N, CA, C and O atoms as a Tinker XYZ file with bonds, in Angstrom:
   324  protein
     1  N    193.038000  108.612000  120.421000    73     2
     2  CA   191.783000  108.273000  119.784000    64     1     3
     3  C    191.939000  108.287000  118.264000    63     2     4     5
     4  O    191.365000  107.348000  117.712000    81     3
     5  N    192.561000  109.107000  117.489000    73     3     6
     6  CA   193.381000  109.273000  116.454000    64     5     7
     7  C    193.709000  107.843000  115.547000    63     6     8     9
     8  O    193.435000  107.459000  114.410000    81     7
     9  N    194.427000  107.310000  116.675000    73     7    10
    10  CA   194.958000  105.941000  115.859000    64     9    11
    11  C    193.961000  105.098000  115.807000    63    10    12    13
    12  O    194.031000  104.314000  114.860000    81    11
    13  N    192.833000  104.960000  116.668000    73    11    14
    14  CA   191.779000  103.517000  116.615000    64    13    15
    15  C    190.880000  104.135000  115.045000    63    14    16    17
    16  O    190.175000  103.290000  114.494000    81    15
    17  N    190.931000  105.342000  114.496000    73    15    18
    18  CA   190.131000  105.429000  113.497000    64    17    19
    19  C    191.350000  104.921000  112.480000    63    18    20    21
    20  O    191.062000  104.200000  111.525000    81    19
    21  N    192.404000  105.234000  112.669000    73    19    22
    22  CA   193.148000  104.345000  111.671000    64    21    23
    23  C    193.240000  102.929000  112.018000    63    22    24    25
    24  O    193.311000  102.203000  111.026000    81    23
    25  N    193.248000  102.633000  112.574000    73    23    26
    26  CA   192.573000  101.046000  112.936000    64    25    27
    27  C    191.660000  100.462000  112.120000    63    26    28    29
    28  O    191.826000   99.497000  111.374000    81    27
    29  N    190.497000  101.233000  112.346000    73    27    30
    30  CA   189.093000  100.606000  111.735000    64    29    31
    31  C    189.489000  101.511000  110.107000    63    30    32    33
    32  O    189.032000  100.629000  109.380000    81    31
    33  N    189.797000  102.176000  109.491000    73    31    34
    34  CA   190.410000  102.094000  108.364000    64    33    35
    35  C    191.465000  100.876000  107.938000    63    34    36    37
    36  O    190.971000  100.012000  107.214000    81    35
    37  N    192.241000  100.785000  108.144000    73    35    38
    38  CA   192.765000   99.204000  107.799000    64    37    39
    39  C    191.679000   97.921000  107.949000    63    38    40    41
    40  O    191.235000   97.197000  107.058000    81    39
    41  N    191.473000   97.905000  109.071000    73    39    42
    42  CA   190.474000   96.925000  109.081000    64    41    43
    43  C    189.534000   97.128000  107.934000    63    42    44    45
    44  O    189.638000   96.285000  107.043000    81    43
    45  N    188.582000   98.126000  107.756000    73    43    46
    46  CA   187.645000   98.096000  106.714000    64    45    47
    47  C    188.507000   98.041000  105.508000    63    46    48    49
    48  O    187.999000   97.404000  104.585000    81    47
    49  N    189.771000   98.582000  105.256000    73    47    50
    50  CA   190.513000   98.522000  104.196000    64    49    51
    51  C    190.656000   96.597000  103.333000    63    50    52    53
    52  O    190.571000   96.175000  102.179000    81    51
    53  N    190.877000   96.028000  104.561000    73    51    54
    54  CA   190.947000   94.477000  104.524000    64    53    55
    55  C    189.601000   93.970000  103.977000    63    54    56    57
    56  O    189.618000   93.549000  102.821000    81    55
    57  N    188.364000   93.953000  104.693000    73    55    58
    58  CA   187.273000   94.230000  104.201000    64    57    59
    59  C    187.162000   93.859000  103.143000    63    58    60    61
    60  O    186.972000   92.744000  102.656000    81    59
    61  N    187.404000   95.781000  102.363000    73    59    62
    62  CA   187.705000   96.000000  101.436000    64    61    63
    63  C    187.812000   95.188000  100.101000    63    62    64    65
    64  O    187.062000   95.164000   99.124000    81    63
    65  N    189.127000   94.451000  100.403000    73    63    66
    66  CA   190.195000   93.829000   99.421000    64    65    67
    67  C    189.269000   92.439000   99.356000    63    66    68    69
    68  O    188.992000   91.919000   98.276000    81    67
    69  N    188.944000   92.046000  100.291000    73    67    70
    70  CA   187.911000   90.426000  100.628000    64    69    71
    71  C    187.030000   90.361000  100.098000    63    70    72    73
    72  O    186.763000   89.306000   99.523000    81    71
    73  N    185.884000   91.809000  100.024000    73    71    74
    74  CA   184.795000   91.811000   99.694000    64    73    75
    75  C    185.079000   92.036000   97.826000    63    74    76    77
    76  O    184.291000   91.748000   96.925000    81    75
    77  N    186.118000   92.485000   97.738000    73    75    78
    78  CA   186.329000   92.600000   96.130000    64    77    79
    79  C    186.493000   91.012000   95.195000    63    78    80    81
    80  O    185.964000   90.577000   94.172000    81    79
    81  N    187.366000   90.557000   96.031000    73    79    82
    82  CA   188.025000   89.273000   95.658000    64    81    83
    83  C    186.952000   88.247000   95.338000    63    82    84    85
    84  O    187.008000   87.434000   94.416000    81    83
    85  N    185.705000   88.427000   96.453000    73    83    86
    86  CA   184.711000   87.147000   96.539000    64    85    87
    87  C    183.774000   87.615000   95.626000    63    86    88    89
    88  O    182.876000   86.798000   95.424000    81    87
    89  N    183.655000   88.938000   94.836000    73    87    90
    90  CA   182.755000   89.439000   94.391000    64    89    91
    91  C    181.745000   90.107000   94.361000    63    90    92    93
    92  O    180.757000   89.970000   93.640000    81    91
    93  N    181.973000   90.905000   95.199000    73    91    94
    94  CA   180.711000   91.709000   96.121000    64    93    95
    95  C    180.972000   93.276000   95.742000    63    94    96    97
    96  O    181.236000   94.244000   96.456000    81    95
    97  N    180.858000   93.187000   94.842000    73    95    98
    98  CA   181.713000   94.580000   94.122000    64    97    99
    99  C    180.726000   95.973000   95.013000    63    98   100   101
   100  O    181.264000   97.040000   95.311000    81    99
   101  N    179.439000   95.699000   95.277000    73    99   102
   102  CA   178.271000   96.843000   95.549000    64   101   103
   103  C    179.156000   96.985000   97.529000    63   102   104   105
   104  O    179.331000   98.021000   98.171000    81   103
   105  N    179.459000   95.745000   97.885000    73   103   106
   106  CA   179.804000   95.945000   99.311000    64   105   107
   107  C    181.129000   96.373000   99.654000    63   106   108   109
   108  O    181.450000   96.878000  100.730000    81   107
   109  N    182.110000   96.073000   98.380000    73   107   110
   110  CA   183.535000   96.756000   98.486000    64   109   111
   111  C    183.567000   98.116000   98.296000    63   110   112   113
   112  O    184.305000   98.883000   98.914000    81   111
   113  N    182.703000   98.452000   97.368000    73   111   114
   114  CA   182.112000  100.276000   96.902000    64   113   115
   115  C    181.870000  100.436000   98.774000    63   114   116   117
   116  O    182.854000  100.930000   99.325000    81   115
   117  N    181.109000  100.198000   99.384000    73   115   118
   118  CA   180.485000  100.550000  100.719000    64   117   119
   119  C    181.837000  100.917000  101.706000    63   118   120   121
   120  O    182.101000  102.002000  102.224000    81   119
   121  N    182.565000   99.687000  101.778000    73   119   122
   122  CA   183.914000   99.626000  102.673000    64   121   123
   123  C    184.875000  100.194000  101.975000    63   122   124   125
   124  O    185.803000  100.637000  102.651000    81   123
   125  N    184.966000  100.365000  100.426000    73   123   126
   126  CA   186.174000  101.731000  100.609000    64   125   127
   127  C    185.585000  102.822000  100.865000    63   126   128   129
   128  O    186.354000  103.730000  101.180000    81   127
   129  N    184.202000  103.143000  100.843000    73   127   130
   130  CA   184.169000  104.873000  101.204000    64   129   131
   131  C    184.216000  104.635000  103.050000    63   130   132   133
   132  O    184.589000  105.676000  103.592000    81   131
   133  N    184.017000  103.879000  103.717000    73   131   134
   134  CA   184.312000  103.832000  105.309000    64   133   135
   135  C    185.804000  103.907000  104.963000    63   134   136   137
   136  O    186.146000  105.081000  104.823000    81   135
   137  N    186.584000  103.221000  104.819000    73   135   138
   138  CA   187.727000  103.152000  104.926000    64   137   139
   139  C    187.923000  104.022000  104.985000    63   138   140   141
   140  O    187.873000  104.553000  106.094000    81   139
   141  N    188.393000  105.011000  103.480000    73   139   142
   142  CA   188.743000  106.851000  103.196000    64   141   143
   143  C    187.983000  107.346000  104.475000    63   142   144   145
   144  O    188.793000  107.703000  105.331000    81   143
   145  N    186.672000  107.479000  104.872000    73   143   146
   146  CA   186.302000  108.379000  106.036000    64   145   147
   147  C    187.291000  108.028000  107.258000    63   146   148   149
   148  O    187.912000  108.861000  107.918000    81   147
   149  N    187.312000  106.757000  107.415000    73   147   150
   150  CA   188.658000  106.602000  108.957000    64   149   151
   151  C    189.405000  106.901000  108.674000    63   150   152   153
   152  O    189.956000  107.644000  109.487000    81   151
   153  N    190.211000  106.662000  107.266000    73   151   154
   154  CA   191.694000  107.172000  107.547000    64   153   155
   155  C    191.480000  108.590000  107.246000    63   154   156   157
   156  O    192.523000  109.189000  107.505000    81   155
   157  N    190.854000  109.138000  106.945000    73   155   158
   158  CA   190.432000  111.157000  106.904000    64   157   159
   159  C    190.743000  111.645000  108.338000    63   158   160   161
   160  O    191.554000  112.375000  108.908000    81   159
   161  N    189.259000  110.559000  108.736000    73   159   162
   162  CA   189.196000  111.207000  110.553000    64   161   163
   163  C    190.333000  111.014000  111.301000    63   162   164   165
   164  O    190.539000  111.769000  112.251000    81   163
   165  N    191.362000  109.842000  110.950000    73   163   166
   166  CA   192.281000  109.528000  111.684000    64   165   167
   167  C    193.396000  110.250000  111.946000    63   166   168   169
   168  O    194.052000  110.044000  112.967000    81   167
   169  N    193.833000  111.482000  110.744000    73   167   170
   170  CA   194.573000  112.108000  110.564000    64   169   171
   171  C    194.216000  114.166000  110.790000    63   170   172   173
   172  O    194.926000  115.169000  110.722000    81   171
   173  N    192.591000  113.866000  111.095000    73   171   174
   174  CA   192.093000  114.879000  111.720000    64   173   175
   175  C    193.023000  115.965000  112.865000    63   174   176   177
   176  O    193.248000  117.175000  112.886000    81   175
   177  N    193.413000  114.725000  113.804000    73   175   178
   178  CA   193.757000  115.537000  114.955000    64   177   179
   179  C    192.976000  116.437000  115.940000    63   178   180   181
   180  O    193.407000  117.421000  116.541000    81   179
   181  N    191.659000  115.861000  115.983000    73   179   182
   182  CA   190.358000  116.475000  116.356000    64   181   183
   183  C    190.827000  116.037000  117.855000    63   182   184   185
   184  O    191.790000  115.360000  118.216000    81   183
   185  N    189.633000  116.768000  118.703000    73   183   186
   186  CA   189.500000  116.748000  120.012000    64   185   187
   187  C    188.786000  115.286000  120.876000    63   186   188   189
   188  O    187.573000  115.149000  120.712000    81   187
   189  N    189.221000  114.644000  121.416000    73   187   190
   190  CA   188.345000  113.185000  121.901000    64   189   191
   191  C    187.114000  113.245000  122.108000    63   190   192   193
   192  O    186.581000  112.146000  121.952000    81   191
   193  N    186.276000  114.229000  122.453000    73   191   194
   194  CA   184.906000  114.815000  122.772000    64   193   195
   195  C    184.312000  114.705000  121.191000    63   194   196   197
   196  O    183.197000  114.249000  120.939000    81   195
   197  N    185.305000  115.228000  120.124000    73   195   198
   198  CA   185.004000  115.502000  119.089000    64   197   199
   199  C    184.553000  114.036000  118.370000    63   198   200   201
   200  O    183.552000  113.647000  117.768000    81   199
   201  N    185.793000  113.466000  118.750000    73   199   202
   202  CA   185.902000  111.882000  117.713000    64   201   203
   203  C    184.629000  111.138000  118.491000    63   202   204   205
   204  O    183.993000  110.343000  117.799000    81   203
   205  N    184.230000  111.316000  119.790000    73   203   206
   206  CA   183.052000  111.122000  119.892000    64   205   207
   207  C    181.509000  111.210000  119.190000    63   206   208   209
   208  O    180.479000  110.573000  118.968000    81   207
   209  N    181.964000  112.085000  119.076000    73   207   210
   210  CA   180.636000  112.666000  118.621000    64   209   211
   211  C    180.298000  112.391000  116.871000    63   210   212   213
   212  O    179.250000  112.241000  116.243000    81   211
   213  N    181.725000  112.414000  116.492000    73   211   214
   214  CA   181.610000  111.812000  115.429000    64   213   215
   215  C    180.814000  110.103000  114.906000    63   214   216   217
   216  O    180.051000  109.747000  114.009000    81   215
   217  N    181.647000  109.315000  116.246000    73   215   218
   218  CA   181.529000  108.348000  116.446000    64   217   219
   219  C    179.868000  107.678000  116.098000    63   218   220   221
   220  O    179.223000  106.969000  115.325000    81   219
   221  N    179.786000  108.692000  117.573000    73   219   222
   222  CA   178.232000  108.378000  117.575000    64   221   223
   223  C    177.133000  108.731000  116.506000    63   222   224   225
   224  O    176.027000  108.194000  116.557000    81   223
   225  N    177.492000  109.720000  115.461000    73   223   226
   226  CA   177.195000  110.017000  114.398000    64   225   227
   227  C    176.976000  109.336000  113.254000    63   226   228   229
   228  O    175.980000  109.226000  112.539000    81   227
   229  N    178.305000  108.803000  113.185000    73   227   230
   230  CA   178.673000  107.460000  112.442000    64   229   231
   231  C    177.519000  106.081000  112.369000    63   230   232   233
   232  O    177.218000  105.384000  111.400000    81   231
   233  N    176.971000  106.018000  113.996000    73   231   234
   234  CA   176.750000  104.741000  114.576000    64   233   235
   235  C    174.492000  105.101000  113.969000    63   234   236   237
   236  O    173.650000  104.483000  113.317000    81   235
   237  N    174.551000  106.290000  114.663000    73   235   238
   238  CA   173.043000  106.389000  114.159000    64   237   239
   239  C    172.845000  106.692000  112.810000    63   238   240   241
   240  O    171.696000  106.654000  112.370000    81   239
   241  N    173.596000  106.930000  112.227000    73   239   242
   242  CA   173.202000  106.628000  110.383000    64   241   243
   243  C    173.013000  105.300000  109.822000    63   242   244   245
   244  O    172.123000  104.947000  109.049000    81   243
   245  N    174.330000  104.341000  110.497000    73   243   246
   246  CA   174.363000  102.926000  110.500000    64   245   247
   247  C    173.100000  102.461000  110.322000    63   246   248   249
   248  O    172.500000  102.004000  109.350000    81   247
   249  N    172.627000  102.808000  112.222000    73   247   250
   250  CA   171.590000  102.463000  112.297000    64   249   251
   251  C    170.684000  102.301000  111.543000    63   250   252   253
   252  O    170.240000  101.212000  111.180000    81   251
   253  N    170.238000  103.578000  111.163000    73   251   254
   254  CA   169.836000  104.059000  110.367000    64   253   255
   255  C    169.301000  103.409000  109.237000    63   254   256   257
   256  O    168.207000  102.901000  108.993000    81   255
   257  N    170.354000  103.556000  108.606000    73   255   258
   258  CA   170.373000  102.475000  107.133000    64   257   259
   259  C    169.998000  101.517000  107.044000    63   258   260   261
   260  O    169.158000  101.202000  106.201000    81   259
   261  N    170.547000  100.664000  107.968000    73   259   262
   262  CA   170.786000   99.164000  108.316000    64   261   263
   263  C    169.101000   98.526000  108.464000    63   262   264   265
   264  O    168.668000   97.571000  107.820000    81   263
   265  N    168.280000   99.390000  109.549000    73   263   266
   266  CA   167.082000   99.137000  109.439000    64   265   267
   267  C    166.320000   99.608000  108.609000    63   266   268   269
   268  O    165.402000   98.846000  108.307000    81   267
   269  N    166.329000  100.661000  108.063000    73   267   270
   270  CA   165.404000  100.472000  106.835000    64   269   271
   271  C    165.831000   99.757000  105.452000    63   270   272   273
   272  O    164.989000   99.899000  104.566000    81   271
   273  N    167.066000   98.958000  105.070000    73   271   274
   274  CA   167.181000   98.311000  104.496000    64   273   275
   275  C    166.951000   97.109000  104.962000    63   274   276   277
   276  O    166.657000   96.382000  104.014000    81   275
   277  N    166.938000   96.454000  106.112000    73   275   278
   278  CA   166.241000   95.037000  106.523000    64   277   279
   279  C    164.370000   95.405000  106.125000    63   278   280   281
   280  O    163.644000   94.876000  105.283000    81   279
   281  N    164.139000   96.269000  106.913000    73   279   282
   282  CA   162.526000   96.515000  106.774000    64   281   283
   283  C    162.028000   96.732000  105.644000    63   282   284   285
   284  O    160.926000   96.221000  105.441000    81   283
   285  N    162.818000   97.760000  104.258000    73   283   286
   286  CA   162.025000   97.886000  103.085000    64   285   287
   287  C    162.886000   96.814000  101.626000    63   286   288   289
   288  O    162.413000   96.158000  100.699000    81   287
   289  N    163.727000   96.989000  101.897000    73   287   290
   290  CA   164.735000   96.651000  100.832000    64   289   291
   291  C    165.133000   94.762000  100.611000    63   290   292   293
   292  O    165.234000   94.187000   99.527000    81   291
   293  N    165.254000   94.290000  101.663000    73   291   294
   294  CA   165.495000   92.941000  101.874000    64   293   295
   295  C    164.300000   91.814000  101.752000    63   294   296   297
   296  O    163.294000   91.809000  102.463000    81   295
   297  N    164.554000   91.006000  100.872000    73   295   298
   298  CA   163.325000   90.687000  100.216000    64   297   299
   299  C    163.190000   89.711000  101.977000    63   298   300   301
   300  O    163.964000   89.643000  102.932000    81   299
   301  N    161.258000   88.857000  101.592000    73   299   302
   302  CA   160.652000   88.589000  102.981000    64   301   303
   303  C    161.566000   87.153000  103.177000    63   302   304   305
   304  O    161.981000   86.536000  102.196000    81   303
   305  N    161.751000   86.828000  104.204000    73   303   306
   306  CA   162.523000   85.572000  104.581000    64   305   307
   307  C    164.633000   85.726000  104.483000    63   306   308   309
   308  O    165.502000   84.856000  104.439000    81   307
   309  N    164.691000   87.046000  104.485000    73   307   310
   310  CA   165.959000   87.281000  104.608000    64   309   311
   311  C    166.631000   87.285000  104.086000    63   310   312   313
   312  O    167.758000   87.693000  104.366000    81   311
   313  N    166.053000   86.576000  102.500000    73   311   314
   314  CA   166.703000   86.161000  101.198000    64   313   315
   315  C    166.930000   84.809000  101.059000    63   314   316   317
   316  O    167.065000   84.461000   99.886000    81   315
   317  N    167.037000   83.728000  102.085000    73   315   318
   318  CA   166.441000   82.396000  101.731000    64   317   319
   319  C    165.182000   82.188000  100.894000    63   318   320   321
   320  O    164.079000   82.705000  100.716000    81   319
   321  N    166.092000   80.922000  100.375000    73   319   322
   322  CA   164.917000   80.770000   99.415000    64   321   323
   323  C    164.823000   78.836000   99.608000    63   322   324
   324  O    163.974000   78.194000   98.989000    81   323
């Protein structure tokens, strides 16, 4: 379980480098701090129950975020204009 968080660290690492390049400097800030957290957790050596729980931790903050930045933050029409 170990290695798939270094997984999704590279992957977000890539991200990363893409989201810098095209100019998205506020969304590359976002995907290197995921990145550093996977490759942290990846090298944890935690228990699979554990990386679970992490997981799912991970997933309801997302959540989290994700909808109250569509609901308060995102201007009306999605940002089409």
């Amino acid at each position: 379980m170990d290695r798939m968080y270094r997984v999704l660290g590279f992957w977000t690492g890539i991200f990363t480098v893409m989201f810098y390049l095209g100019g998205m400097d506020k969304t590359a800030l976002l995907f290197l701090g995921q990145t550093g957290f996977f490759v942290l957790l990846g090298y944890l050596n935690l228990t699979e129950r554990m990386y679970m729980y992490v997981f799912g931790a991970y997933l309801t903050v997302f959540f989290a975020g994700f909808t109250y930045y569509t609901l308060f933050l995102m201007p009306p029409g999605g940002g089409l204009s």
